[in-house]
Amino acid sequence: MAQFLNYLRSHRKRLALSQEEVAFLLGVQSGASVSRYEQFAREPSLETALAFEAIFQRPASELFGGLYQKIQHEVAARAQSLIHKDQRNPNRRTAHRHQLLAPIASKSLKQI
Amino acid sequence: MNHSQPKHFCILAIALSTRGFGFVVLEGQEMFINWGVKTFKRENKNAQSLAQVKKLIAQYQPGTLILEDASSKGSRRASRIRMLTRQISKMAAPLKVSVKLFSREQVMKTFFTDGKGTKHRLAEIMASRFPEQLGLQLPPKRKPWQSEDSRMSIFGAVALAMVFQTKYMSHCRER
């Protein structure tokens, strides 16, 4: 099932925090930036994403569920192509790598 | 960076009121995505409400829109509300959002065995079921001379969503 890009508004409202209060906790100037994140108009930096994780006490992959799903899908596709590449040149190293990459490629695709 | 959102299995329930409307966006069974109330003080509340509903649909792209059936037998909703219900239903059709209407009677029958209950009692039931999301929104019981708190429409919207969930789940079980 496709997820929303993020669940920031849901978690903010659950904690009864205003956008200004979250902005203060994030260390940014105004609530407008929080509003942009909530409306999926802007993606936060890694620092901001981790700050959100600290505020809402939820993993960033859960807070940014849709974004995580999208990235996971892209990584899975790249892992698949790496496996295909390795299959053209089989040796002990590529066999070991295949073992590690196969769950990334298959598991990610299963979840989507 | 603007992302186009894919279609989600989420529902948007709207309870129209004299001052605007209350809404709730639910994903799956009971995951609250957004909820709140929109009030309008100026004239032409219908146009403003319609624009806000359109905005919510564009942002969350719900599969189903749930409204109160203002034209059902015995409904005493104002003609403005009836017209707005029709306008919203009409607006949702080309956006590929299915519209479900539930009468007040259906809502009351879902939560009260005898089908008789007050709005405040219904709000209390919703608040106790979802304390994290709605606990702080519950207004004190109004006195007969006081006008209704605008937040009450949030509970109306949640109740409509719950009625839909109940009907949908029972329909799935019947299959």
Short mmCIF file of C-alpha atoms in Angstrom, two decimals:
data_model
loop_
_atom_site.label_atom_id
_atom_site.label_comp_id
_atom_site.label_asym_id
_atom_site.label_seq_id
_atom_site.Cartn_x
_atom_site.Cartn_y
_atom_site.Cartn_z
CA MET A 1 0.00 0.00 0.00
CA ALA A 2 1.34 3.42 -0.91
CA GLN A 3 2.07 5.55 2.12
CA PHE A 4 1.99 9.30 2.51
CA LEU A 5 5.34 11.01 2.07
CA ASN A 6 5.31 11.86 5.75
CA TYR A 7 3.16 11.64 8.87
CA LEU A 8 4.46 14.76 10.58
CA ARG A 9 1.12 16.50 10.97
CA SER A 10 -0.47 13.42 12.49
CA HIS A 11 2.29 13.11 15.10
CA ARG A 12 2.40 16.86 15.80
CA LYS A 13 -1.33 17.01 16.44
CA ARG A 14 -1.17 13.91 18.60
CA LEU A 15 1.30 15.72 20.86
CA ALA A 16 -0.85 18.89 20.76
CA LEU A 17 2.05 20.96 19.45
CA SER A 18 1.67 23.96 17.17
CA GLN A 19 3.80 24.41 14.05
CA GLU A 20 5.60 27.29 15.79
CA GLU A 21 6.41 25.09 18.77
CA VAL A 22 7.80 22.35 16.51
CA ALA A 23 9.81 25.02 14.65
CA PHE A 24 11.25 26.16 17.98
CA LEU A 25 12.17 22.56 18.87
CA LEU A 26 13.77 22.12 15.46
CA GLY A 27 15.68 25.36 15.89
CA VAL A 28 14.24 27.02 12.81
CA GLN A 29 12.80 30.51 12.64
CA SER A 30 9.14 30.02 11.81
CA GLY A 31 6.38 27.47 11.61
CA ALA A 32 6.10 28.05 7.87
CA SER A 33 8.90 25.59 7.18
CA VAL A 34 7.14 22.97 9.31
CA SER A 35 3.99 23.64 7.29
CA ARG A 36 5.92 23.03 4.06
CA TYR A 37 7.21 19.70 5.36
CA GLU A 38 3.71 18.69 6.44
CA GLN A 39 2.20 19.57 3.08
CA PHE A 40 4.81 17.45 1.28
CA ALA A 41 6.09 20.60 -0.43
CA ARG A 42 9.62 20.24 0.88
CA GLU A 43 11.92 17.43 2.00
CA PRO A 44 13.87 18.00 5.21
CA SER A 45 17.62 17.73 5.54
CA LEU A 46 19.08 14.74 7.38
CA GLU A 47 19.63 16.95 10.44
CA THR A 48 15.98 18.06 10.43
CA ALA A 49 14.73 14.50 9.84
CA LEU A 50 16.70 13.31 12.87
CA ALA A 51 15.37 16.24 14.89
CA PHE A 52 11.85 15.15 13.98
CA GLU A 53 12.74 11.64 15.13
CA ALA A 54 13.93 13.05 18.46
CA ILE A 55 10.78 15.17 18.89
CA PHE A 56 8.19 12.53 17.98
CA GLN A 57 10.12 9.53 19.36
CA ARG A 58 9.47 7.56 16.19
CA PRO A 59 12.02 6.29 13.65
CA ALA A 60 12.52 8.57 10.66
CA SER A 61 11.56 5.69 8.35
CA GLU A 62 8.15 5.69 10.02
CA LEU A 63 7.73 9.47 10.12
CA PHE A 64 8.68 9.74 6.45
CA GLY A 65 6.96 6.48 5.45
CA GLY A 66 6.25 7.32 1.82
CA LEU A 67 9.65 8.85 1.24
CA TYR A 68 11.32 5.83 2.84
CA GLN A 69 9.21 3.51 0.67
CA LYS A 70 10.23 5.42 -2.46
CA ILE A 71 13.93 5.33 -1.55
CA GLN A 72 13.69 1.66 -0.59
CA HIS A 73 12.18 0.90 -3.99
CA GLU A 74 14.99 2.75 -5.76
CA VAL A 75 17.66 0.98 -3.71
CA ALA A 76 16.00 -2.37 -4.42
CA ALA A 77 16.06 -1.67 -8.16
CA ARG A 78 19.76 -0.77 -7.98
CA ALA A 79 20.49 -3.90 -5.95
CA GLN A 80 18.74 -5.96 -8.62
CA SER A 81 20.89 -4.45 -11.36
CA LEU A 82 24.04 -5.07 -9.29
CA ILE A 83 23.01 -8.74 -8.90
CA HIS A 84 22.46 -9.03 -12.65
CA LYS A 85 25.87 -7.50 -13.27
CA ASP A 86 27.49 -9.93 -10.85
CA GLN A 87 25.81 -12.91 -12.52
CA ARG A 88 27.81 -12.18 -15.68
CA ASN A 89 31.03 -12.67 -13.73
CA PRO A 90 30.47 -15.42 -11.13
CA ASN A 91 33.18 -15.92 -8.52
CA ARG A 92 33.43 -16.30 -4.73
CA ARG A 93 33.27 -12.55 -4.13
CA THR A 94 30.16 -11.99 -6.25
CA ALA A 95 28.50 -15.07 -4.73
CA HIS A 96 29.06 -13.65 -1.26
CA ARG A 97 27.75 -10.26 -2.40
CA HIS A 98 24.70 -11.89 -3.96
CA GLN A 99 23.82 -13.43 -0.60
CA LEU A 100 23.87 -9.99 1.00
CA LEU A 101 22.12 -8.12 -1.78
CA ALA A 102 19.33 -10.62 -2.48
CA PRO A 103 17.33 -9.82 0.68
CA ILE A 104 17.66 -6.07 0.02
CA ALA A 105 16.37 -6.49 -3.52
CA SER A 106 13.61 -8.98 -2.79
CA LYS A 107 12.44 -7.80 0.65
CA SER A 108 12.13 -4.21 -0.45
CA LEU A 109 10.12 -5.13 -3.50
CA LYS A 110 7.84 -7.38 -1.45
CA GLN A 111 6.99 -4.54 0.92
CA ILE A 112 5.99 -2.15 -1.87
CA MET B 1 9.99 20.08 -4.16
CA ASN B 2 6.45 19.11 -4.97
CA HIS B 3 5.65 15.43 -5.12
CA SER B 4 2.59 14.00 -6.76
CA GLN B 5 0.98 11.70 -4.23
CA PRO B 6 -0.14 8.26 -5.36
CA LYS B 7 -3.70 7.11 -4.63
CA HIS B 8 -3.98 5.99 -1.01
CA PHE B 9 -6.39 3.81 0.82
CA CYS B 10 -7.51 6.69 2.95
CA ILE B 11 -10.85 8.26 3.66
CA LEU B 12 -11.92 11.83 4.20
CA ALA B 13 -14.96 12.38 6.41
CA ILE B 14 -16.56 15.78 6.61
CA ALA B 15 -19.23 17.02 9.00
CA LEU B 16 -20.72 20.28 7.84
CA SER B 17 -21.75 22.83 10.43
CA THR B 18 -23.19 26.31 10.58
CA ARG B 19 -19.75 27.91 10.77
CA GLY B 20 -17.79 25.67 8.44
CA PHE B 21 -16.90 22.02 8.75
CA GLY B 22 -15.00 19.45 10.76
CA PHE B 23 -12.91 16.86 9.00
CA VAL B 24 -10.80 13.79 9.55
CA VAL B 25 -8.44 11.98 7.21
CA LEU B 26 -7.98 8.32 8.14
CA GLU B 27 -5.57 5.82 6.69
CA GLY B 28 -6.52 2.18 7.04
CA GLN B 29 -8.62 1.37 10.06
CA GLU B 30 -7.77 3.95 12.67
CA MET B 31 -4.65 5.86 11.66
CA PHE B 32 -5.42 9.56 11.97
CA ILE B 33 -3.55 11.51 9.30
CA ASN B 34 -5.16 14.89 9.82
CA TRP B 35 -8.17 16.21 11.65
CA GLY B 36 -9.53 19.59 12.57
CA VAL B 37 -12.10 22.23 11.92
CA LYS B 38 -12.37 24.96 9.30
CA THR B 39 -14.51 27.94 10.14
CA PHE B 40 -15.53 30.86 7.97
CA LYS B 41 -16.86 34.12 9.28
CA ARG B 42 -17.58 35.99 6.09
CA GLU B 43 -20.43 35.48 3.68
CA ASN B 44 -20.51 32.80 1.01
CA LYS B 45 -19.50 30.01 3.35
CA ASN B 46 -20.37 27.39 0.75
CA ALA B 47 -17.81 28.66 -1.76
CA GLN B 48 -15.14 28.85 0.94
CA SER B 49 -16.01 25.40 2.28
CA LEU B 50 -15.94 23.95 -1.22
CA ALA B 51 -12.49 25.43 -1.86
CA GLN B 52 -11.16 23.99 1.41
CA VAL B 53 -12.60 20.54 0.70
CA LYS B 54 -11.02 20.64 -2.74
CA LYS B 55 -7.68 21.50 -1.13
CA LEU B 56 -7.98 18.56 1.28
CA ILE B 57 -8.83 16.19 -1.57
CA ALA B 58 -5.87 17.46 -3.60
CA GLN B 59 -3.48 17.00 -0.68
CA TYR B 60 -4.58 13.61 0.61
CA GLN B 61 -6.21 12.10 -2.51
CA PRO B 62 -8.70 9.98 -0.56
CA GLY B 63 -10.46 7.02 -2.14
CA THR B 64 -13.70 7.78 -0.34
CA LEU B 65 -15.36 10.96 0.85
CA ILE B 66 -17.93 10.58 3.60
CA LEU B 67 -20.63 13.12 4.30
CA GLU B 68 -23.83 13.34 6.28
CA ASP B 69 -26.90 12.71 4.20
CA ALA B 70 -28.65 16.03 4.63
CA SER B 71 -31.49 15.07 2.30
CA SER B 72 -32.49 11.90 4.11
CA LYS B 73 -36.00 11.49 5.46
CA GLY B 74 -36.37 13.33 8.72
CA SER B 75 -33.19 15.38 8.32
CA ARG B 76 -33.52 18.89 9.63
CA ARG B 77 -30.35 20.35 8.12
CA ALA B 78 -30.48 23.86 6.65
CA SER B 79 -30.98 24.35 2.93
CA ARG B 80 -27.45 25.82 2.71
CA ILE B 81 -26.01 22.60 4.15
CA ARG B 82 -28.11 20.48 1.79
CA MET B 83 -26.90 22.51 -1.15
CA LEU B 84 -23.26 22.28 0.03
CA THR B 85 -23.56 18.50 0.40
CA ARG B 86 -24.77 18.30 -3.21
CA GLN B 87 -22.01 20.65 -4.38
CA ILE B 88 -19.29 18.62 -2.64
CA SER B 89 -20.64 15.35 -4.07
CA LYS B 90 -20.72 16.89 -7.53
CA MET B 91 -17.18 18.24 -7.15
CA ALA B 92 -15.81 14.88 -5.97
CA ALA B 93 -17.14 12.87 -8.93
CA PRO B 94 -14.64 14.05 -11.58
CA LEU B 95 -11.80 13.71 -9.05
CA LYS B 96 -12.55 9.96 -8.89
CA VAL B 97 -13.44 10.05 -5.23
CA SER B 98 -16.40 7.90 -4.31
CA VAL B 99 -18.89 9.66 -2.07
CA LYS B 100 -20.76 7.87 0.71
CA LEU B 101 -23.61 9.49 2.56
CA PHE B 102 -24.85 8.39 5.98
CA SER B 103 -27.88 9.83 7.70
CA ARG B 104 -27.86 11.00 11.30
CA GLU B 105 -30.13 8.06 12.08
CA GLN B 106 -27.55 5.58 10.72
CA VAL B 107 -24.81 7.23 12.78
CA MET B 108 -26.86 7.11 15.98
CA LYS B 109 -27.88 3.49 15.39
CA THR B 110 -24.21 2.53 15.03
CA PHE B 111 -23.23 3.93 18.43
CA PHE B 112 -26.41 3.63 20.50
CA THR B 113 -28.39 0.42 20.76
CA ASP B 114 -31.72 2.26 20.84
CA GLY B 115 -30.52 4.77 18.21
CA LYS B 116 -31.06 7.62 20.60
CA GLY B 117 -28.21 9.74 21.85
CA THR B 118 -26.91 13.26 21.98
CA LYS B 119 -24.12 14.85 20.01
CA HIS B 120 -22.17 15.35 23.21
CA ARG B 121 -22.50 11.72 24.24
CA LEU B 122 -21.33 10.72 20.76
CA ALA B 123 -18.36 13.08 21.12
CA GLU B 124 -17.53 11.51 24.49
CA ILE B 125 -17.56 8.04 22.92
CA MET B 126 -15.23 9.20 20.14
CA ALA B 127 -12.92 10.94 22.63
CA SER B 128 -12.68 7.85 24.81
CA ARG B 129 -11.98 5.67 21.77
CA PHE B 130 -9.26 7.98 20.44
CA PRO B 131 -7.92 9.78 23.53
CA GLU B 132 -4.56 10.71 21.97
CA GLN B 133 -6.09 12.46 19.00
CA LEU B 134 -9.43 13.72 20.33
CA GLY B 135 -9.09 13.83 24.11
CA LEU B 136 -8.02 17.47 24.20
CA GLN B 137 -10.57 18.54 21.60
CA LEU B 138 -13.65 17.59 23.60
CA PRO B 139 -15.45 20.78 24.66
CA PRO B 140 -17.41 20.93 27.92
CA LYS B 141 -21.08 20.08 27.69
CA ARG B 142 -22.84 23.20 26.52
CA LYS B 143 -25.56 24.91 28.47
CA PRO B 144 -28.93 25.39 26.73
CA TRP B 145 -28.22 29.10 26.20
CA GLN B 146 -24.79 28.54 24.69
CA SER B 147 -24.10 27.99 21.01
CA GLU B 148 -22.38 24.82 19.91
CA ASP B 149 -18.59 24.68 20.04
CA SER B 150 -17.18 24.52 16.51
CA ARG B 151 -14.93 21.59 17.56
CA MET B 152 -18.00 19.39 17.85
CA SER B 153 -17.97 18.94 14.09
CA ILE B 154 -14.65 17.05 14.35
CA PHE B 155 -16.41 14.39 16.40
CA GLY B 156 -19.23 14.32 13.85
CA ALA B 157 -16.69 13.67 11.11
CA VAL B 158 -14.97 10.91 13.12
CA ALA B 159 -18.35 9.30 13.82
CA LEU B 160 -19.17 9.32 10.09
CA ALA B 161 -15.80 7.72 9.34
CA MET B 162 -16.45 5.05 11.98
CA VAL B 163 -19.87 4.29 10.49
CA PHE B 164 -18.20 3.82 7.11
CA GLN B 165 -15.55 1.56 8.66
CA THR B 166 -18.23 -0.52 10.39
CA LYS B 167 -20.30 -0.90 7.21
CA TYR B 168 -17.24 -1.59 5.08
CA MET B 169 -15.84 -4.17 7.49
CA SER B 170 -19.18 -5.96 7.84
CA HIS B 171 -19.49 -5.95 4.03
CA CYS B 172 -16.03 -7.54 3.77
CA ARG B 173 -16.95 -10.16 6.40
CA GLU B 174 -20.20 -11.00 4.55
CA ARG B 175 -18.15 -11.77 1.42
#
